Short mmCIF file of C-alpha atoms in Angstrom, two decimals:
data_model
loop_
_atom_site.label_atom_id
_atom_site.label_comp_id
_atom_site.label_asym_id
_atom_site.label_seq_id
_atom_site.Cartn_x
_atom_site.Cartn_y
_atom_site.Cartn_z
CA MET A 178 -104.72 89.67 -68.13
CA ALA A 179 -108.76 88.99 -67.81
CA ASP A 180 -110.00 86.12 -69.38
CA ILE A 181 -111.76 86.92 -72.77
CA THR A 182 -114.28 84.28 -75.17
CA ARG A 183 -115.99 85.11 -78.55
CA ARG A 184 -119.60 83.92 -78.90
CA LEU A 185 -121.09 84.60 -82.66
CA GLY A 186 -120.15 88.48 -82.37
CA TRP A 187 -120.22 88.59 -78.34
CA ARG A 188 -117.47 88.89 -75.70
CA HIS A 189 -117.58 87.19 -73.03
CA LEU A 190 -115.11 89.01 -69.72
CA ARG A 191 -113.78 87.04 -66.80
CA GLY A 192 -111.81 89.36 -65.04
CA ALA A 193 -109.52 88.00 -61.78
CA PRO A 194 -110.61 89.07 -58.06
CA THR A 195 -107.47 91.62 -58.25
CA ALA A 196 -107.82 93.11 -61.12
CA HIS A 197 -110.61 96.49 -61.10
CA ILE A 198 -112.28 96.08 -64.14
CA ARG A 199 -113.99 99.14 -65.99
CA HIS A 200 -116.43 98.94 -69.08
CA HIS A 201 -117.72 101.72 -71.05
CA ARG A 202 -119.74 102.57 -73.84
CA GLY A 203 -119.87 105.59 -74.99
CA THR A 204 -119.76 107.56 -71.84
CA GLU A 205 -122.43 105.33 -69.86
CA LEU A 206 -119.93 103.39 -67.43
CA LEU A 207 -121.91 99.92 -67.26
CA HIS A 208 -119.13 97.99 -65.72
CA ASP A 209 -116.90 98.97 -62.45
CA GLY A 210 -115.66 96.65 -59.91
CA PRO A 211 -112.88 93.84 -58.86
CA GLY A 212 -113.80 90.29 -60.51
CA LEU A 213 -116.09 91.33 -62.83
CA SER A 214 -118.05 88.54 -66.00
CA PHE A 215 -120.17 89.55 -68.45
CA TRP A 216 -121.21 90.07 -72.17
CA TYR A 217 -120.39 92.92 -74.83
CA ARG A 218 -119.62 93.87 -78.08
CA ALA A 219 -116.53 94.34 -79.03
CA LEU A 220 -116.75 97.62 -81.42
CA SER A 221 -119.00 99.64 -78.53
CA ALA A 222 -116.97 98.77 -75.48
CA ALA A 223 -114.07 100.10 -73.61
CA LEU A 224 -112.49 98.49 -71.18
CA SER A 225 -109.65 99.40 -69.40
CA GLU A 226 -108.16 96.90 -66.03
CA VAL A 227 -105.92 98.31 -63.36
CA PRO A 228 -104.69 95.84 -61.10
CA VAL A 229 -105.44 96.46 -57.26
CA ASP A 230 -102.90 94.33 -55.54
CA ASP A 231 -99.99 94.75 -53.91
CA ARG A 232 -97.19 95.10 -56.07
CA GLU A 233 -93.13 95.09 -55.35
CA LEU A 234 -90.82 97.04 -57.22
CA ALA A 235 -87.44 96.50 -57.04
CA MET A 236 -84.64 99.76 -57.44
CA THR A 237 -80.87 99.71 -57.81
CA PHE A 238 -78.79 102.94 -58.53
CA HIS A 239 -75.63 105.12 -57.47
CA ALA A 240 -75.12 107.35 -55.96
CA ARG A 241 -72.57 110.01 -54.08
CA THR A 242 -71.85 111.06 -51.24
CA SER A 243 -70.05 114.20 -49.14
CA ASP A 244 -66.38 112.78 -49.87
CA PHE A 245 -67.45 112.34 -53.43
CA GLN A 246 -67.48 108.28 -53.19
CA ASP A 247 -69.86 106.27 -55.17
CA VAL A 248 -72.33 104.29 -53.52
CA ALA A 249 -75.00 101.48 -54.42
CA VAL A 250 -78.48 101.36 -53.37
CA GLN A 251 -80.52 98.63 -53.02
CA ALA A 252 -84.63 99.10 -52.14
CA THR A 253 -87.76 97.77 -52.35
CA VAL A 254 -90.82 99.89 -53.27
CA THR A 255 -94.41 97.92 -52.15
CA TYR A 256 -97.36 99.58 -53.61
CA ARG A 257 -100.90 99.29 -54.61
CA VAL A 258 -103.88 101.19 -56.22
CA SER A 259 -105.99 102.73 -53.84
CA ASP A 260 -108.26 104.60 -56.60
CA PRO A 261 -108.82 102.29 -59.40
CA ALA A 262 -110.77 105.28 -61.18
CA LEU A 263 -108.77 107.73 -61.18
CA ALA A 264 -105.26 105.63 -61.89
CA SER A 265 -107.37 104.50 -64.68
CA ALA A 266 -108.08 108.59 -65.72
CA ARG A 267 -104.54 109.46 -65.55
CA LEU A 268 -102.57 106.05 -66.64
CA ASP A 269 -103.81 104.15 -69.77
CA PHE A 270 -104.70 100.48 -68.52
CA SER A 271 -107.29 100.47 -71.80
CA ILE A 272 -107.41 96.57 -72.64
CA ASP A 273 -107.90 95.10 -76.18
CA PRO A 274 -111.17 93.80 -75.94
CA ASP A 275 -110.12 91.10 -78.52
CA THR A 276 -107.36 89.54 -76.30
CA GLY A 277 -107.02 91.41 -73.25
CA VAL A 278 -104.14 92.71 -72.90
CA TRP A 279 -102.57 95.92 -72.03
CA ARG A 280 -102.68 98.15 -74.95
CA GLY A 281 -99.79 100.56 -72.98
CA ALA A 282 -97.53 100.14 -70.76
CA PRO A 283 -98.98 101.68 -67.69
CA LEU A 284 -96.85 99.55 -64.62
CA GLU A 285 -93.99 100.16 -66.64
CA GLN A 286 -94.79 104.21 -65.76
CA LEU A 287 -96.17 103.63 -62.31
CA GLY A 288 -92.70 101.89 -62.11
CA THR A 289 -90.37 104.87 -63.55
CA LEU A 290 -92.27 107.36 -61.18
CA LEU A 291 -91.39 105.28 -57.94
CA THR A 292 -88.21 104.64 -59.23
CA GLU A 293 -86.72 108.11 -59.93
CA SER A 294 -88.77 110.10 -56.94
CA ALA A 295 -87.24 107.34 -54.47
CA GLN A 296 -83.50 107.62 -55.97
CA GLN A 297 -83.90 111.35 -55.98
CA HIS A 298 -84.37 111.34 -52.46
CA ALA A 299 -81.83 108.92 -51.59
CA LEU A 300 -79.64 111.44 -53.82
CA ASP A 301 -80.82 114.54 -51.63
CA VAL A 302 -79.98 111.96 -48.03
CA LEU A 303 -76.80 110.54 -49.25
CA ALA A 304 -75.41 113.60 -50.87
CA ARG A 305 -74.94 115.06 -47.70
CA THR A 306 -73.56 112.09 -45.74
CA THR A 307 -69.88 110.85 -46.10
CA LEU A 308 -69.14 107.42 -46.72
CA ALA A 309 -68.53 106.23 -43.50
CA SER A 310 -71.95 108.09 -41.98
CA ALA A 311 -73.53 106.45 -44.95
CA LEU A 312 -72.76 102.94 -43.97
CA VAL A 313 -73.55 103.04 -40.49
CA ASP A 314 -75.92 104.85 -40.10
CA GLY A 315 -77.29 105.45 -44.00
CA VAL A 316 -79.72 102.52 -44.60
CA ALA A 317 -81.82 103.76 -42.33
CA ALA A 318 -81.63 107.47 -43.09
CA VAL A 319 -82.51 106.37 -46.52
CA ARG A 320 -85.48 104.71 -45.46
CA GLU A 321 -86.54 106.96 -43.70
CA ARG A 322 -86.21 110.01 -45.84
CA VAL A 323 -87.69 107.99 -49.22
CA ALA A 324 -90.22 106.79 -47.05
CA ALA A 325 -91.43 110.72 -45.70
CA GLY A 326 -90.71 111.58 -49.29
CA LEU A 327 -92.83 108.99 -51.40
CA GLY A 328 -95.58 109.79 -48.48
CA ALA A 329 -95.48 113.49 -49.01
CA GLU A 330 -95.50 113.15 -53.31
CA GLN A 331 -98.55 114.90 -54.82
CA ARG A 332 -98.26 113.22 -57.97
CA LEU A 333 -99.01 109.95 -56.53
CA PRO A 334 -102.36 110.28 -54.94
CA ALA A 335 -103.37 112.05 -57.94
CA THR A 336 -102.70 108.93 -59.56
CA GLY A 337 -104.56 107.22 -57.69
CA ILE A 338 -101.21 104.98 -55.96
CA GLU A 339 -100.58 104.02 -52.37
CA VAL A 340 -97.48 103.30 -51.29
CA VAL A 341 -97.33 100.61 -48.52
CA ALA A 342 -94.10 100.60 -47.57
CA VAL A 343 -90.35 100.98 -48.04
CA ARG A 344 -87.43 98.59 -47.64
CA VAL A 345 -83.63 99.42 -48.20
CA VAL A 346 -82.12 96.48 -48.73
CA ALA A 347 -78.13 97.38 -48.82
CA LEU A 348 -75.50 100.21 -49.05
CA ARG A 349 -72.78 98.84 -51.04
CA PRO A 350 -69.14 101.66 -52.39
CA GLU A 351 -66.66 100.39 -54.97
CA PRO A 352 -65.32 96.96 -54.57
CA GLU A 353 -62.30 99.31 -54.36
CA VAL A 354 -62.85 101.35 -50.81
CA GLU A 355 -64.25 98.24 -50.02
CA ARG A 356 -61.11 96.36 -49.52
CA ALA A 357 -59.91 99.50 -48.62
CA LEU A 358 -62.40 100.13 -45.83
CA ARG A 359 -62.45 96.53 -44.99
CA THR A 360 -58.42 96.08 -44.12
CA PRO A 361 -58.43 99.02 -40.65
CA ALA A 362 -60.69 96.71 -39.31
CA ARG A 363 -59.23 93.51 -40.33
CA GLU A 364 -55.48 94.53 -39.64
CA GLN A 365 -57.51 95.52 -36.31
CA ILE A 366 -58.83 92.18 -36.10
CA GLN A 367 -55.09 90.81 -36.71
CA GLU A 368 -53.99 92.47 -33.95
CA GLU A 369 -56.24 91.10 -31.09
CA ALA A 370 -55.52 87.82 -32.62
CA ASP A 371 -51.74 89.07 -32.06
CA ARG A 372 -52.52 89.43 -28.75
CA ALA A 373 -54.27 87.31 -27.72
CA THR A 374 -52.27 84.15 -29.31
CA TYR A 375 -49.08 86.93 -26.66
CA GLN A 376 -51.23 86.59 -23.86
CA ARG A 377 -52.17 83.06 -24.13
CA ARG A 378 -48.61 82.38 -25.36
CA ALA A 379 -47.50 84.37 -21.74
CA VAL A 380 -50.30 82.11 -19.77
CA ALA A 381 -49.07 78.70 -21.63
CA VAL A 382 -45.26 79.71 -19.67
CA GLU A 383 -46.84 81.20 -16.76
CA ARG A 384 -48.56 77.18 -15.97
CA GLU A 385 -46.00 75.73 -17.58
CA ARG A 386 -43.05 77.37 -15.09
CA ALA A 387 -46.29 76.34 -12.14
CA ILE A 388 -47.11 73.11 -13.68
CA ALA A 389 -42.62 72.22 -13.23
CA GLU A 390 -42.94 73.65 -9.77
CA ASN A 391 -45.99 71.61 -9.18
CA GLU A 392 -44.00 68.52 -10.60
CA LEU A 393 -40.98 69.34 -8.71
CA ALA A 394 -42.57 69.77 -5.13
CA SER A 395 -44.55 66.30 -5.93
CA GLN A 396 -41.32 64.95 -5.80
CA ILE A 397 -39.74 66.19 -3.46
CA GLU A 398 -43.43 65.26 -1.13
CA LEU A 399 -42.74 62.14 -3.09
CA ALA A 400 -38.81 60.93 -2.14
CA ARG A 401 -40.71 61.70 1.66
CA ARG A 402 -42.84 59.80 1.33
CA GLU A 403 -41.01 57.44 -0.04
CA GLU A 404 -38.77 57.70 2.99
CA GLN A 405 -41.38 56.93 5.31
CA LEU A 406 -42.43 54.38 3.24
CA VAL A 407 -39.57 52.63 3.36
CA GLU A 408 -39.14 53.05 7.41
CA GLN A 409 -42.62 51.62 7.66
CA ARG A 410 -42.45 48.69 5.28
CA GLY A 411 -38.94 47.75 7.42
CA THR A 412 -41.39 47.94 11.21
CA ASN A 413 -43.76 45.55 9.21
CA THR A 414 -41.53 43.34 8.09
CA ARG A 415 -40.05 43.05 11.68
CA ARG A 416 -42.98 43.29 13.73
CA GLU A 417 -44.06 40.90 10.19
CA ALA A 418 -40.86 38.28 11.62
CA GLU A 419 -42.19 38.88 15.32
CA GLU A 420 -45.50 37.90 14.82
CA ASN A 421 -44.23 34.79 12.42
CA ALA A 422 -42.30 33.50 14.68
CA ALA A 423 -44.60 33.32 17.92
CA ALA A 424 -47.02 31.62 16.14
CA ASP A 425 -44.23 29.15 14.42
CA GLY A 426 -43.76 28.50 17.80
CA VAL A 427 -47.08 28.09 19.02
CA ARG A 428 -47.99 25.85 15.79
CA ALA A 429 -45.13 23.74 16.85
CA GLU A 430 -46.09 23.32 20.36
CA ALA A 431 -49.36 22.57 18.73
CA GLU A 432 -47.95 20.31 16.35
CA ALA A 433 -46.29 18.02 19.01
CA ALA A 434 -49.31 17.80 21.70
CA ARG A 435 -50.83 16.80 18.47
CA THR A 436 -48.16 13.96 17.63
CA VAL A 437 -47.77 12.84 20.73
CA LYS A 438 -51.55 12.25 20.88
CA LEU A 439 -51.22 10.48 17.40
CA ALA A 440 -48.78 8.66 18.48
CA GLY A 441 -51.13 7.29 21.69
CA ALA A 442 -54.05 7.19 19.10
CA GLU A 443 -51.71 4.89 16.91
CA ALA A 444 -50.24 2.93 19.47
CA GLU A 445 -53.38 1.22 21.26
CA ARG A 446 -55.30 1.47 18.13
CA SER A 447 -51.56 -1.14 16.57
CA VAL A 448 -52.15 -2.97 19.70
CA GLN A 449 -55.94 -3.81 19.46
CA LEU A 450 -55.33 -4.28 15.91
CA ALA A 451 -52.60 -6.84 16.80
CA ASP A 452 -54.86 -8.19 18.86
CA ALA A 453 -57.43 -8.44 16.94
CA GLU A 454 -55.12 -10.12 14.00
CA ALA A 455 -54.39 -12.65 16.78
CA ARG A 456 -57.86 -13.49 17.22
CA ARG A 457 -58.46 -13.46 14.00
CA THR A 458 -55.54 -15.63 13.17
CA GLU A 459 -56.06 -17.70 15.30
CA ARG A 460 -59.81 -18.39 14.23
CA LEU A 461 -58.36 -18.72 10.96
CA ALA A 462 -55.42 -21.35 11.83
CA LYS A 463 -58.08 -23.28 13.95
CA ALA A 464 -60.61 -23.23 10.57
CA GLU A 465 -57.88 -24.00 8.65
CA ALA A 466 -56.83 -26.67 10.13
CA GLU A 467 -60.46 -28.48 10.41
CA ARG A 468 -60.52 -28.09 7.15
CA THR A 469 -57.39 -29.73 6.74
CA VAL A 470 -58.28 -32.62 8.76
CA ARG A 471 -61.49 -32.82 6.90
CA LEU A 472 -60.43 -32.40 3.89
CA ALA A 473 -56.82 -35.43 4.44
CA ASP A 474 -59.96 -37.41 6.15
CA ALA A 475 -61.75 -36.98 2.82
CA GLU A 476 -59.27 -37.73 0.87
CA ALA A 477 -57.83 -40.60 2.03
CA ASN A 478 -61.31 -42.28 2.23
CA ARG A 479 -60.72 -41.34 -1.89
CA ALA A 480 -57.12 -43.09 -2.26
CA VAL A 481 -59.23 -45.77 -0.13
CA ARG A 482 -62.13 -46.25 -2.71
CA LEU A 483 -59.88 -45.54 -5.82
CA ALA A 484 -57.17 -48.18 -4.98
CA ARG A 485 -60.25 -50.28 -3.96
CA ALA A 486 -61.29 -49.47 -6.84
CA GLU A 487 -58.05 -49.80 -8.39
CA ALA A 488 -57.72 -53.66 -7.45
CA GLU A 489 -61.59 -54.79 -8.45
CA ALA A 490 -60.53 -53.31 -11.63
CA ALA A 491 -57.20 -55.28 -12.50
CA ARG A 492 -58.52 -58.33 -10.57
CA GLU A 493 -61.86 -58.74 -12.99
CA VAL A 494 -59.26 -57.20 -16.36
CA GLY A 495 -56.46 -59.86 -15.29
CA GLU A 496 -59.99 -62.41 -15.55
CA ALA A 497 -60.92 -61.27 -18.49
CA ARG A 498 -57.15 -61.30 -20.08
CA ALA A 499 -56.56 -64.68 -18.66
CA GLN A 500 -59.88 -65.94 -19.52
CA ALA A 501 -59.79 -64.27 -23.21
CA GLN A 502 -55.84 -65.92 -23.50
CA ALA A 503 -56.99 -69.50 -22.10
CA ALA A 504 -60.40 -69.27 -25.30
CA TRP A 505 -57.04 -68.06 -27.61
CA LEU A 506 -54.98 -70.84 -26.50
CA ARG A 507 -57.99 -73.39 -26.83
CA VAL A 508 -58.89 -72.14 -30.63
CA HIS A 509 -55.56 -72.10 -32.35
CA ALA A 510 -54.49 -75.57 -30.45
CA ASP A 511 -56.01 -77.97 -33.47
CA VAL A 512 -54.17 -75.30 -35.94
CA ASP A 513 -51.36 -76.52 -38.43
CA VAL A 514 -48.03 -74.60 -37.71
CA SER A 515 -48.32 -73.25 -40.87
CA THR A 516 -51.47 -71.06 -40.53
CA LEU A 517 -50.57 -70.07 -37.17
CA HIS A 518 -47.45 -68.36 -39.09
CA ALA A 519 -49.42 -66.94 -40.87
CA LEU A 520 -51.79 -65.61 -38.34
CA THR A 521 -48.36 -64.30 -36.73
CA GLY A 522 -47.66 -62.57 -39.41
CA SER A 523 -50.64 -61.02 -40.09
CA ARG A 524 -51.53 -60.05 -36.76
CA LEU A 525 -47.21 -58.94 -37.01
CA ALA A 526 -48.27 -56.70 -39.64
CA GLU A 527 -51.17 -54.92 -38.42
CA ASN A 528 -49.18 -53.73 -35.25
CA LEU A 529 -46.54 -52.40 -37.82
CA PRO A 530 -45.68 -48.99 -38.78
CA SER A 531 -47.17 -47.45 -42.34
CA ILE A 532 -44.44 -48.51 -45.00
CA ASP A 533 -44.43 -46.35 -47.82
CA SER A 534 -42.00 -48.50 -50.45
CA VAL A 535 -40.21 -52.06 -49.19
CA THR A 536 -37.20 -52.66 -51.69
CA ILE A 537 -35.93 -56.14 -51.79
CA SER A 538 -31.98 -56.31 -52.28
CA PRO A 539 -31.61 -59.95 -55.91
CA ASP A 540 -29.17 -61.14 -52.05
CA VAL A 541 -32.97 -61.39 -50.62
CA LEU A 542 -35.03 -62.99 -52.52
CA THR A 543 -33.23 -65.78 -53.72
CA GLY A 544 -32.63 -66.99 -50.80
CA LEU A 545 -36.80 -66.16 -49.62
CA LEU A 546 -36.84 -68.38 -53.00
CA THR A 547 -34.05 -71.04 -51.92
CA LYS A 548 -36.27 -71.83 -49.30
CA LEU A 549 -39.16 -71.69 -50.08
CA GLY A 550 -38.39 -74.38 -53.00
CA VAL A 551 -36.56 -76.36 -50.45
CA ARG A 552 -39.90 -76.56 -48.09
CA ASP A 553 -41.78 -77.70 -51.41
CA GLY A 554 -39.01 -80.14 -51.77
CA THR A 555 -39.94 -81.46 -47.99
#
């Protein structure tokens, strides 16, 4: 649709590149072409807008075959307006000067024209074709017939219409008929599947039999090989025992020779060790004897020195005691008896052990007092 704007009583039209605009004022053609843009007055202008792009027209219609079966035809026709001037003269492509909207329905008229023409040619073909042939080759036959019929249609060029392509999408019978037609094919497919299943089972049975025979043959061969293996193992065992016995004899001889050599070497070594030990013992004995003699001499000398020292010390101690005793006697020679008794008691008390308590009985106290009285009286 053209884009129209208003300015002070004037109108401005701007068309699309795919739209052919024709502008008449009276009998004069002022503008003619696609994608135009111009000013005009609405009261004196007559405008037509013809689409020149390729357009798709989808159609679906029913037809009857020669065996009176109904089929649905789905097709698409591609067309274009090749002569906009002729088309605008034969169909009403005029638009409103104020809104740019078509005053009529030109595209619906074109669609009806093309649909009826295509349907007529398709019905003509299918009416002389059986349902089975129509389902097998009907698509190509209908497409070719419709394309040829539309190409030979005189009204289309007279209207400025050009058919670009014709495509037949599908030919479908009624659902019940389609299911009935599918049944034999399904049965055949199922039969082929069953046959394949039976063949597969037969092949499987044959293969299982072959596998069983192979297993039996394998078991027989394994038993025979196992027998050979047992015999070979016995032979190997005997041979290994013989070789082991021979090896043991060789090892025993070598061990005996080695033992003899080791015994001789050990004896010689023992003799050498004994000689070395004897020499060492003799040296140690001599050294110990010399050490003992030296120690005895040193001990004797020490004992002599100690005896002399002890004798000298005893002599000096005796002399000191004698001198002390003589001095003590000289000091106490002139002291009276009572003083000596007191000194004796004090010395005795110094040498007595520690006494915590003393118990004096009346008898002892009476005797002591009696003695003291007697002494005082004397």
